[in-house]
Coordinates of C-alpha atoms in Angstrom, one line a residue:
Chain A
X1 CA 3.5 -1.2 30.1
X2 CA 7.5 -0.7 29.2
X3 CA 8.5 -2.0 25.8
X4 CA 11.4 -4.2 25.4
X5 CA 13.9 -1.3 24.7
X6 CA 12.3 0.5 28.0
X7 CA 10.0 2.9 26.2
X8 CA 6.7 4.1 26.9
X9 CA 4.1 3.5 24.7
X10 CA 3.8 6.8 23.1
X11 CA 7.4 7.2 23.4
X12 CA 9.3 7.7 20.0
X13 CA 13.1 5.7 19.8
X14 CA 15.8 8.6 19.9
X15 CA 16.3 10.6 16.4
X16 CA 18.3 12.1 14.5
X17 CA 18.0 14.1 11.6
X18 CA 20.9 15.8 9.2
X19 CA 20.3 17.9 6.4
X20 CA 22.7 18.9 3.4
X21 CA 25.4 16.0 4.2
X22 CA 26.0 14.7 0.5
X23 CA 27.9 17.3 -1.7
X24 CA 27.1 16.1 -5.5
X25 CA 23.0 16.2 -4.5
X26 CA 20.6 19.2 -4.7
X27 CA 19.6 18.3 -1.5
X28 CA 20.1 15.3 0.9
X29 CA 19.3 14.2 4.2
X30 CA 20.4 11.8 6.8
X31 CA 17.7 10.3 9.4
X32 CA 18.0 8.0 12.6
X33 CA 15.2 6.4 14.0
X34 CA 16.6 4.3 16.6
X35 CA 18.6 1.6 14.7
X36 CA 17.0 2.6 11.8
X37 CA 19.5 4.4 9.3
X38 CA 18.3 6.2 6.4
X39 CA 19.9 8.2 3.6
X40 CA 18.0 10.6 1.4
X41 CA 19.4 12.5 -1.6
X42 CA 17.4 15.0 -4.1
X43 CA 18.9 15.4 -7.9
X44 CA 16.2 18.3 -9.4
X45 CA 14.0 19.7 -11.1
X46 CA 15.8 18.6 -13.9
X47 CA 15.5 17.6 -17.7
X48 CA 13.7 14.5 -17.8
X49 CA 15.2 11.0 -19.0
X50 CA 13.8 9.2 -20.6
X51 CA 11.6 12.2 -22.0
X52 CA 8.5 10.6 -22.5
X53 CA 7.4 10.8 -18.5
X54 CA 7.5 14.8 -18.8
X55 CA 3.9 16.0 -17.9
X56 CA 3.2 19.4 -19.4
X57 CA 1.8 21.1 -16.5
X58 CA 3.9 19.9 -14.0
X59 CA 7.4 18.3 -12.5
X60 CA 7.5 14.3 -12.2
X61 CA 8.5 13.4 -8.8
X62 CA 9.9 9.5 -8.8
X63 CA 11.4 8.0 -5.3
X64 CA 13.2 4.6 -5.3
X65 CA 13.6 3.4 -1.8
X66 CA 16.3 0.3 -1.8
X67 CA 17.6 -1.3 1.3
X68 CA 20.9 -2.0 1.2
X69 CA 22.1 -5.8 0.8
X70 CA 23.7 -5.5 4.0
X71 CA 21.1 -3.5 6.0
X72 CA 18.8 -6.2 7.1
X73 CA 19.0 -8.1 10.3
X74 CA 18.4 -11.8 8.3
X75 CA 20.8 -13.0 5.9
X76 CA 21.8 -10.7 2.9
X77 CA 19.2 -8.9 1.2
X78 CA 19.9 -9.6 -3.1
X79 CA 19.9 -5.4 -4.2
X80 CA 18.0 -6.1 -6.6
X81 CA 14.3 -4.2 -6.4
X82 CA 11.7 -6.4 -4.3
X83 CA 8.4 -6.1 -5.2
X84 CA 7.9 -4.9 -1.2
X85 CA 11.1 -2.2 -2.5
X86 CA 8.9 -1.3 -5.6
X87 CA 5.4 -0.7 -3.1
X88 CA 7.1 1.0 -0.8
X89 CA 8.7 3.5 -4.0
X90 CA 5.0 4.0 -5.1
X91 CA 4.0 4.9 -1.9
X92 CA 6.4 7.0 -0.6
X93 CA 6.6 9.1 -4.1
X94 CA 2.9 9.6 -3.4
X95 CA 3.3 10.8 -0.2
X96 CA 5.7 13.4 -1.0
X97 CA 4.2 14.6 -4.3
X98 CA 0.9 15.6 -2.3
X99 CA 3.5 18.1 -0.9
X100 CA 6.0 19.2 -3.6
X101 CA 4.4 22.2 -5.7
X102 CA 5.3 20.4 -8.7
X103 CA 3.3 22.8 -10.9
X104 CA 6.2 25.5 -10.5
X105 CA 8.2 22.9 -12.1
X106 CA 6.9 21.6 -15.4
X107 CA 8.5 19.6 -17.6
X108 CA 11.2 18.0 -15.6
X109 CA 11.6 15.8 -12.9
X110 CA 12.4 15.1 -9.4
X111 CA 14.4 12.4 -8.7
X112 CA 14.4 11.5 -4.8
X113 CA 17.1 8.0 -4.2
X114 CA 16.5 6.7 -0.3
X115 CA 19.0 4.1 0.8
X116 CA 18.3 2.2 4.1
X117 CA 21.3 1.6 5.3
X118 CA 20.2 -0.6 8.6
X119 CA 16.7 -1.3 8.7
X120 CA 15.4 -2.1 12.5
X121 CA 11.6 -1.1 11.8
X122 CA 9.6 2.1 10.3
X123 CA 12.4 2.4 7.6
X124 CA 9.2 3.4 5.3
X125 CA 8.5 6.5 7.6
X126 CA 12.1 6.7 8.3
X127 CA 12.6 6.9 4.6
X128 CA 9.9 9.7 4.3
X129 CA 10.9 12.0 6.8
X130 CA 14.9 12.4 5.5
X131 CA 13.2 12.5 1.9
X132 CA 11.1 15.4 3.0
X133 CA 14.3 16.9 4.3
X134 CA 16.3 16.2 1.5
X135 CA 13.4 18.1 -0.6
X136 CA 13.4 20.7 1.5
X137 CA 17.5 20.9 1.7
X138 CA 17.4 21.3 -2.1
X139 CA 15.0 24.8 -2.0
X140 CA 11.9 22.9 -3.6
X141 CA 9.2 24.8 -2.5
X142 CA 6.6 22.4 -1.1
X143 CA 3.2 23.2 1.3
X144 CA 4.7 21.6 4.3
X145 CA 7.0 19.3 5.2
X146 CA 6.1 15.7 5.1
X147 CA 6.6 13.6 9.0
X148 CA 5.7 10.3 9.3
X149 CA 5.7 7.8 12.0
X150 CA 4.5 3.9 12.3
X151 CA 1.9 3.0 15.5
X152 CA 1.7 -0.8 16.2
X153 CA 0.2 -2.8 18.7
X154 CA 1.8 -5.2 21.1
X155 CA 0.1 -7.0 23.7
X156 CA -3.0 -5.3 23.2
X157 CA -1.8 -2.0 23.8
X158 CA -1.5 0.4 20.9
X159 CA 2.6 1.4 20.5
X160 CA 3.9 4.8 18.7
X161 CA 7.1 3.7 16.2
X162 CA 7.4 0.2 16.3
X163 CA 10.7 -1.5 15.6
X164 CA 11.9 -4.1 14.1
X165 CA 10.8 -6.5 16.9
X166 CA 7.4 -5.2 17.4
X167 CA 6.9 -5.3 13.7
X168 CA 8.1 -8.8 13.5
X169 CA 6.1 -10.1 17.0
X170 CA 3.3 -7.0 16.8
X171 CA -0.5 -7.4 16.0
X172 CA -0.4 -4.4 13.8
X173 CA 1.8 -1.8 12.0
X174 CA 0.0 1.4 10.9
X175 CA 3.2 3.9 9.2
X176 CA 1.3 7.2 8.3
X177 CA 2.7 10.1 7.2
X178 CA 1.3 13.9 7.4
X179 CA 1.8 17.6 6.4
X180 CA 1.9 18.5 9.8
X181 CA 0.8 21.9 9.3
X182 CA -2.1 21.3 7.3
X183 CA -3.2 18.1 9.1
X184 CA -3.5 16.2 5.7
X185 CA -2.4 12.3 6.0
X186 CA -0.7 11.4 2.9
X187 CA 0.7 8.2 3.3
X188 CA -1.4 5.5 5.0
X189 CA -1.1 2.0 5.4
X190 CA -1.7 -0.7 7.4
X191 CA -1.2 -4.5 8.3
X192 CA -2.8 -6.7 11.3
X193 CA -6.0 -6.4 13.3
X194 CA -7.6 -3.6 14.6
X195 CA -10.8 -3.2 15.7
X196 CA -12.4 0.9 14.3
X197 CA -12.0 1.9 18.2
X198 CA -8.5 1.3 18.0
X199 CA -7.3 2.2 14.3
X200 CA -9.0 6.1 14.8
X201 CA -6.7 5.9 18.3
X202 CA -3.5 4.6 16.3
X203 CA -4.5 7.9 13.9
X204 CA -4.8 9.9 17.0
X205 CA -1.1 8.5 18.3
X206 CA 0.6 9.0 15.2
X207 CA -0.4 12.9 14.6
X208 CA 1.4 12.9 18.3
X209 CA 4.2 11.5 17.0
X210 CA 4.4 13.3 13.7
X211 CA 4.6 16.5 15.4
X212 CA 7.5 15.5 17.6
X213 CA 9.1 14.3 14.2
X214 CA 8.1 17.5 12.8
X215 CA 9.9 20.2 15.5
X216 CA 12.9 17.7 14.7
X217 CA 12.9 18.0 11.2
X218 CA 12.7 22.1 11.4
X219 CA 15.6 21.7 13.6
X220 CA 17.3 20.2 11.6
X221 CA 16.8 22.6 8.6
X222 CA 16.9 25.6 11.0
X223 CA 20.6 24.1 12.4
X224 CA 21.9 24.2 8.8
X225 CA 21.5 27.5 8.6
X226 CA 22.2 28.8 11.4
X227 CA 25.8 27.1 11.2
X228 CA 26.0 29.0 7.6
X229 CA 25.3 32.4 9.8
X230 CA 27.9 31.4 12.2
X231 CA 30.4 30.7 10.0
X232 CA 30.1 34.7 8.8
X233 CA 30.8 35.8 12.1
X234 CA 26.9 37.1 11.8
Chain B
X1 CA 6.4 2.0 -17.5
X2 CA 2.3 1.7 -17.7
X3 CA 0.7 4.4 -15.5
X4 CA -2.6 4.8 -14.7
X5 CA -2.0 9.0 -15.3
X6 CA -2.1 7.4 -19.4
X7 CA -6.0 8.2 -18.9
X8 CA -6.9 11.2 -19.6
X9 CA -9.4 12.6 -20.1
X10 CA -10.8 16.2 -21.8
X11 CA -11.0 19.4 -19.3
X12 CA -14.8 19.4 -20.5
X13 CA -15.3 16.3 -19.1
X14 CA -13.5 16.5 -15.9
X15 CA -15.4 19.7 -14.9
X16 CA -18.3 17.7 -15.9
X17 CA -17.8 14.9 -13.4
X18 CA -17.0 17.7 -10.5
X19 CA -20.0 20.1 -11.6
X20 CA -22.7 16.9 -11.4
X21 CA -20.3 15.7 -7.9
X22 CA -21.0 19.2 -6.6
X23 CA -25.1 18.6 -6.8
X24 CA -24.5 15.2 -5.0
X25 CA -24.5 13.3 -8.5
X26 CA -22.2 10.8 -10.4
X27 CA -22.0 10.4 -14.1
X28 CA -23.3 7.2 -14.1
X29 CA -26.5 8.4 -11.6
X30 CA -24.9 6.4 -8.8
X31 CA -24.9 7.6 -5.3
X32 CA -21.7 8.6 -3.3
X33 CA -22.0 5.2 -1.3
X34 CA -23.2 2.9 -4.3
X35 CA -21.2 0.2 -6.1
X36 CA -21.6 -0.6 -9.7
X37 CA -23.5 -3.4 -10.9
X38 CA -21.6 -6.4 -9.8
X39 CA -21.0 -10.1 -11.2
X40 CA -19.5 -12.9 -9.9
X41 CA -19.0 -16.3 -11.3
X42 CA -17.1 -19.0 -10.2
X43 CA -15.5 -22.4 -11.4
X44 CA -14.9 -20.3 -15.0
X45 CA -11.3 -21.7 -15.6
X46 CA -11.6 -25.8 -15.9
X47 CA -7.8 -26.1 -15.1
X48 CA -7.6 -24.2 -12.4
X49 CA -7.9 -25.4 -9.0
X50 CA -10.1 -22.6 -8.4
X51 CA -11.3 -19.8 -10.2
X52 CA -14.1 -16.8 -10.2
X53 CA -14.7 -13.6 -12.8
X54 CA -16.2 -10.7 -11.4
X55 CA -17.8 -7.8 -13.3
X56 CA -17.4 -4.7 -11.5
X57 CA -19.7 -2.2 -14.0
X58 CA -17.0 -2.5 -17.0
X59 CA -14.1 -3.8 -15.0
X60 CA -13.5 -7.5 -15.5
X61 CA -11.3 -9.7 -13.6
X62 CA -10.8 -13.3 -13.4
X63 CA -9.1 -15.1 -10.9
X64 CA -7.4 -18.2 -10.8
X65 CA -5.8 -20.8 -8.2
X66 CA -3.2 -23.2 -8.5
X67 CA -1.8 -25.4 -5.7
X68 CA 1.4 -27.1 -5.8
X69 CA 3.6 -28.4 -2.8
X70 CA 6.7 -26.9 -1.4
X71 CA 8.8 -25.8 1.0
X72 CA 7.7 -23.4 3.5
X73 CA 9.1 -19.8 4.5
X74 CA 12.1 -20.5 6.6
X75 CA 10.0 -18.2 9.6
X76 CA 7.3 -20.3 9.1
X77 CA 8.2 -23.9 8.7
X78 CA 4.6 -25.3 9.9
X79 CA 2.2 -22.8 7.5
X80 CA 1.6 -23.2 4.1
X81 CA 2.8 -20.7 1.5
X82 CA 0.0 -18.4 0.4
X83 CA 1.5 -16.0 -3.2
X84 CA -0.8 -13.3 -5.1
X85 CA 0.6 -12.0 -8.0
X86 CA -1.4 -9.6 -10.6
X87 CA -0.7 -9.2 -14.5
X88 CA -2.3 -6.2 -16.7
X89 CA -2.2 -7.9 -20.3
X90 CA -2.6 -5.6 -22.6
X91 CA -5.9 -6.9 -23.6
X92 CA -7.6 -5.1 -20.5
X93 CA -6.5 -0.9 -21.6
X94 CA -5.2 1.3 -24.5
X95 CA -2.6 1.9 -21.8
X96 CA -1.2 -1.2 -20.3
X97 CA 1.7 -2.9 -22.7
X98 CA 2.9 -6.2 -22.4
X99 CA 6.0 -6.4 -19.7
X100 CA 6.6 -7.6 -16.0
X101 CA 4.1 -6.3 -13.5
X102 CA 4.7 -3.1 -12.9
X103 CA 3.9 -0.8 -9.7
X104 CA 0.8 -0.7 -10.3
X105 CA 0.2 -4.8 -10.5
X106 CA 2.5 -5.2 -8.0
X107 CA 0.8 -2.5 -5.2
X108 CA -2.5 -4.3 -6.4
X109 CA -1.3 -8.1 -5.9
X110 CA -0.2 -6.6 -2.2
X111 CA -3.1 -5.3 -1.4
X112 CA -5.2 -7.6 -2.0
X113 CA -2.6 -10.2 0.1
X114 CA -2.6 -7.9 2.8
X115 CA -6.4 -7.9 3.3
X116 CA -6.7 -12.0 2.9
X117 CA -3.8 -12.8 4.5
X118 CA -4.0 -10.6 7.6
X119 CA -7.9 -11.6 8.3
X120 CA -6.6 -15.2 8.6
X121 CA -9.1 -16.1 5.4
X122 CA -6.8 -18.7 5.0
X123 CA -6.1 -21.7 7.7
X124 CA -2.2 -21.6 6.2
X125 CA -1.4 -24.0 9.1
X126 CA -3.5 -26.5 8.3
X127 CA -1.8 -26.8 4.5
X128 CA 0.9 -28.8 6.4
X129 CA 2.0 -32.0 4.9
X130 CA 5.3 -32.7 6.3
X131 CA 5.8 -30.1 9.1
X132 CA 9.4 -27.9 8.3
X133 CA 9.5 -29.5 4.4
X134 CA 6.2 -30.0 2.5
X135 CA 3.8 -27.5 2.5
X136 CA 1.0 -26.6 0.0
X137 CA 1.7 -23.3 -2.2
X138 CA -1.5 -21.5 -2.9
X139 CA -1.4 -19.6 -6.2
X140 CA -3.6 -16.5 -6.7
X141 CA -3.3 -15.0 -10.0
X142 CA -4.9 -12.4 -10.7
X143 CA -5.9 -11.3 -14.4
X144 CA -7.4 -8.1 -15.4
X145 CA -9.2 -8.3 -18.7
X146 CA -10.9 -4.7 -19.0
X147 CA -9.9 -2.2 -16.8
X148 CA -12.5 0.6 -16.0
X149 CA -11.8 1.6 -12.2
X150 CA -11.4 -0.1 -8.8
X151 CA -9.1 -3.4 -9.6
X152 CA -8.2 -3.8 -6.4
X153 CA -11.9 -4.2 -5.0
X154 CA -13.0 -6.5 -8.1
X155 CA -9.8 -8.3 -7.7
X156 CA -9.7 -9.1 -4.1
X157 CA -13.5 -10.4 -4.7
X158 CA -12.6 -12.4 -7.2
X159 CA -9.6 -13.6 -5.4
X160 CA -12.1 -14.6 -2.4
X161 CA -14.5 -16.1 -4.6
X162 CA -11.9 -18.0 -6.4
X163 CA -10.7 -19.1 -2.8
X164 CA -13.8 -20.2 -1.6
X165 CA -14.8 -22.1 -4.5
X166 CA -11.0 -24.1 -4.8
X167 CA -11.1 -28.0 -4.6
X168 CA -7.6 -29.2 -3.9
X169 CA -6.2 -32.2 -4.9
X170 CA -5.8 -34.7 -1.5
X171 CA -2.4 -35.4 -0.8
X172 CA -1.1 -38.9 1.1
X173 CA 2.4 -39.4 2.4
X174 CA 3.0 -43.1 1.3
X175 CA 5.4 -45.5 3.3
X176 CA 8.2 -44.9 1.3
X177 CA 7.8 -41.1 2.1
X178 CA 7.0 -40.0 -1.4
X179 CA 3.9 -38.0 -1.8
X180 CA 1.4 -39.0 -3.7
X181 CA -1.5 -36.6 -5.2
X182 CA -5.7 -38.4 -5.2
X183 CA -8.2 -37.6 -7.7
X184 CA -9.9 -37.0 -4.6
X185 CA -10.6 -33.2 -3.8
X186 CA -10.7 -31.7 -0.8
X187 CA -11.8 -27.6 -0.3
X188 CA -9.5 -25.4 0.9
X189 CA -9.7 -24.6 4.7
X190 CA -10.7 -20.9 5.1
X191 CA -12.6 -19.1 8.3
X192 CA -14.4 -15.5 7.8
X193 CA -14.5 -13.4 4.5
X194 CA -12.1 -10.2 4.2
X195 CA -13.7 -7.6 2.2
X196 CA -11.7 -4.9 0.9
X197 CA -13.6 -1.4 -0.4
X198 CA -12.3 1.5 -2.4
X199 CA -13.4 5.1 -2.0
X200 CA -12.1 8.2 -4.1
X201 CA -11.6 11.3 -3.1
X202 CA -12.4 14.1 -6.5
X203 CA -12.5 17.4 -5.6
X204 CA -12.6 16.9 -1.9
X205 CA -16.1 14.4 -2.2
X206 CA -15.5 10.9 -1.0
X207 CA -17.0 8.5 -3.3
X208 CA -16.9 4.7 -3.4
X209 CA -16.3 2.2 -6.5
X210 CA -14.4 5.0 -8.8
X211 CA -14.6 4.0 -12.5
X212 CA -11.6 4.9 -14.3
X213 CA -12.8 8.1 -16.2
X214 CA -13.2 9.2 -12.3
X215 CA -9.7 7.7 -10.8
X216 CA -8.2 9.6 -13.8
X217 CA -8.9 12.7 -11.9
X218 CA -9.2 11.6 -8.5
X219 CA -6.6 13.3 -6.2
X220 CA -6.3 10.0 -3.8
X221 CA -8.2 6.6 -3.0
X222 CA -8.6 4.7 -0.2
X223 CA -8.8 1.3 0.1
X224 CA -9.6 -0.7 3.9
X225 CA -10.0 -4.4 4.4
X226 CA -12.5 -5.8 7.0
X227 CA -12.6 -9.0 8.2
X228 CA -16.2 -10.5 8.9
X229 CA -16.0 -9.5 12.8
X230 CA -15.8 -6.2 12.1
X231 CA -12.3 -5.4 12.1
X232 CA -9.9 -3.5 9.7
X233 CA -7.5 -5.6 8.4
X234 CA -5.6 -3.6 5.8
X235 CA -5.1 -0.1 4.6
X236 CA -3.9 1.5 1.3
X237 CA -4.0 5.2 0.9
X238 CA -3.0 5.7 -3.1
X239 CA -2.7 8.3 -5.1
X240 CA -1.0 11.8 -4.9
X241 CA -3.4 14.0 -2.6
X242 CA -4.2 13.9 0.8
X243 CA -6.9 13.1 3.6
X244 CA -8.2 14.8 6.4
X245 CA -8.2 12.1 9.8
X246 CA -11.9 12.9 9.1
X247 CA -12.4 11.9 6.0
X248 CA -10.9 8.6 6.8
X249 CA -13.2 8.1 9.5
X250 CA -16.0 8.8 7.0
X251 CA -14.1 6.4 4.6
X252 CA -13.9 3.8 7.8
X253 CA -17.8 3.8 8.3
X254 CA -18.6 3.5 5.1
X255 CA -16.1 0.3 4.7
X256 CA -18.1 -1.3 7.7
X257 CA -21.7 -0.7 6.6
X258 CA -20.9 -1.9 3.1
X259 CA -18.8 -4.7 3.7
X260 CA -21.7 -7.1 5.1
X261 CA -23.6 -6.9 1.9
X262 CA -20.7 -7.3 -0.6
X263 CA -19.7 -10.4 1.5
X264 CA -23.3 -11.9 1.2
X265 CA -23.0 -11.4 -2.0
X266 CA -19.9 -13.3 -2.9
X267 CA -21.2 -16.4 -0.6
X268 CA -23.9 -16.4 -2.7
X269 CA -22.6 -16.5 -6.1
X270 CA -19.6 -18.9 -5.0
X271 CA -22.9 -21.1 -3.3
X272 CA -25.0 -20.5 -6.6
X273 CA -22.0 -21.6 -9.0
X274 CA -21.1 -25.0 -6.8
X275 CA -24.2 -27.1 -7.5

């Protein structure tokens, strides 16, 4: 089966990732998924406001993913927080926290601010892996990075990152998202109908998937670098 | 902002819960794969269109249903309008305060749509009373009076229960095209019971039904929805640790064996309550 943007099943949309690409954040990233554009800027560890959220032990990692009004493909989105924007925050903050080492960090907080900037489908994974990035961009020592990817099915056949079309016409969205590394899923949702056969073979697609996400993502961090090192004639 | 991480409990009793966990035991001497004690009722709010409590051990939820007609979604001019919303009053936990639903009502009202409204519980196209302008808008709101653990399971049955046990008002279109609401009752058409199940995970041991002493140190849950054929139907992974692809296979079984009997069991208490 070819997809209606001529990919194969198990074929991811064309990526790319961009670390360090806001100046005033600790760290920040930049992610394409196909159409799907994604911004993702750090600010921390830092004193927490207001100070009543400081955990003893440990930093506070908070996310807010917001689409911009004029990312969507319907009519203007209001900016104000949706309760699908204030999920999608929970989530996503829980996904990255299993990562961060926040106990090197107690008493303050991580802030992590993810604008969509066009949504076309998987902006949730989308948002995760330039977050991750972004995390990573700022020196936060963390277990592994965090990749994610969406699987969805489409005419009975099981699909590896969906987009906006195949979310909207799809029998199924799964996003996941893993330390690669560690093979530990710490984001994992899903919507539609699939029978146990298929949602273990959706698992089985995504970890694909995550670990083509993942040699991007090191690229990406490894590129930044490297440039610094060129730069100094090294 | 009300967080669940408000609980806390002392060290002693955390390495309590893991040291009985680690000999295969629970606090409350339930197994790994057993729920708590568990009530339903239905028909408890007069007004309501609908309504069920369900007891989940010390958890307590009531859920109530109220129809009114509208317009439907835009992309879906010829389905009714289904809406789940959740509150915390502060009467249910030392920890929730008064205030709009916060992430934690608002990832609980989801899941528990996701489940129902992906399984198709609800014939939405058959709430059609002018096609493209007059739909019927089913209200679920869901209350949480004491909160000890798993809201999201005790809601979603109580949302079920309510659904199943909802009488709504018949609705004519007379000549002059005005609507016009009978004392007659109708039931609201619905095919095949979703049934969504929690499990923890504490100290790498999967467990199902957490109470809250035991979500307060649990380092994820995970919550599937299976429709009565046997399929998933919605997935939640909360919480900030991680699983293994094995343990959510083990979490997946478990989901399927349970589900069957937890569904018995609400058909019975919402046949029970109707007499």
């Amino acid at each position: 089966m070819r997809r209606r943007d001529g990919r194969a099943p198990d074929q991811l949309r064309p990526m790319k990732f961009e670390v360090g690409i806001l100046k005033n954040a600790d760290g920040s990233a930049y992610v394409e998924m196909g159409l799907t554009k994604v911004i993702a800027a750090v600010y921390g560890p830092k004193e927490p406001h207001p100070r009543h959220i400081l955990m003893p032990d440990r930093a506070v990692l908070r996310a807010r993913y917001h689409m911009a009004p004029f990312s969507v493909t319907e009519e203007r989105k209001s900016p104000a927080p949706s309760r699908r924007e204030i999920e999608l925050s929970k989530v996503i903050k829980e996904a990255l926290s299993a990562a961060v080492l926040l106990k090197q960090f107690p008493r303050t907080v991580i802030d992590v601010y993810i604008e969509v900037l066009n949504a076309y489908g998987s902006t949730r994974v989308a948002s995760i892996n330039a977050a991750s990035l972004a995390l990573a961009d700022a020196g936060i020592p963390m277990r592994d990075l965090v990749a994610a990817v969406s699987v969805g099915k489409m005419g009975g056949e099981l699909i590896l990152d969906v987009d906006d079309y195949e979310d909207k016409y799809g029998e199924a969205d799964v996003p996941i998202a893993m330390m690669p590394g560690r093979g530990e899923i710490t984001l994992l949702q899903m919507d539609g109908l699939l029978t146990p056969e298929e949602f273990i073979r959706a698992l089985e697609l995504a970890k694909k998937g995550i670990m083509e996400v993942y040699e991007l993502q090191r690229k990406a961090l490894r590129e930044k670098y490297e440039a610094i090192w060129r730069e100094y004639g090294f | 902002m009300v967080s669940f991480k408000d609980f806390i409990i002392p060290r002693v009793k955390k390495d309590y819960i893991i040291s009985l966990l680690e000999k295969g035991r629970r606090v409350d001497g339930r197994g790994f794969e057993e729920y708590r004690k568990m009530e339903i009722k239905v028909g408890v709010i007069d007004n309501a269109d609908g309504s069920a409590q369900v007891k989940l051990g010390d958890t307590f939820v009531v859920v109530g249903i109220k129809s009114s007609i509208g317009e439907p979604y835009p992309d879906e001019p010829n389905k009714g309008v289904f809406i789940v919303n959740a509150e915390f009053p502060p009467v249910a936990s030392p920890s929730f305060e008064p205030g709009p639903p916060d992430e934690n009502a608002i990832e609980l009202a989801r899941v528990v749509d996701r489940g129902i409204r992906e399984s198709n519980f609800i014939e939405l196209e058959k709430l059609v009373i002018v096609p493209g302008s007059k739909v019927r808008l089913i209200w679920v709101d869901i209350y949480v009076l004491n909160h000890d653990g798993n809201l999201i399971d005790a809601s979603s049955y109580a949302a079920v229960a309510a659904l199943l046990s909802t009488k709504l008002p018949k609705v004519v279109v007379g000549d002059d095209g005005r609507l016009e609401k009978l004392e007659e009752r109708e039931p609201l058409p619905l095919r095949g019971v979703p049934i969504h199940v929690t499990h923890a995970k504490i100290n790498g041991k999967i467990l199902v039904d957490p109470t809250l002493e035991e979500e307060s140190i649990m380092e994820a849950r995970l919550t599937m929805a299976v429709t009565e054929d046997g399929k998933i139907c919605a997935v939640q992974k909360g919480g900030i640790g991680s699983f293994t692809m094995d343990e959510v296979k083990a979490v997946m079984e478990n989901t399927l064996k349970l589900a069957p009997t937890i569904r018995e069991r609400i058909l019975g208490a919402v046949k029970g309550g109707q007499v």
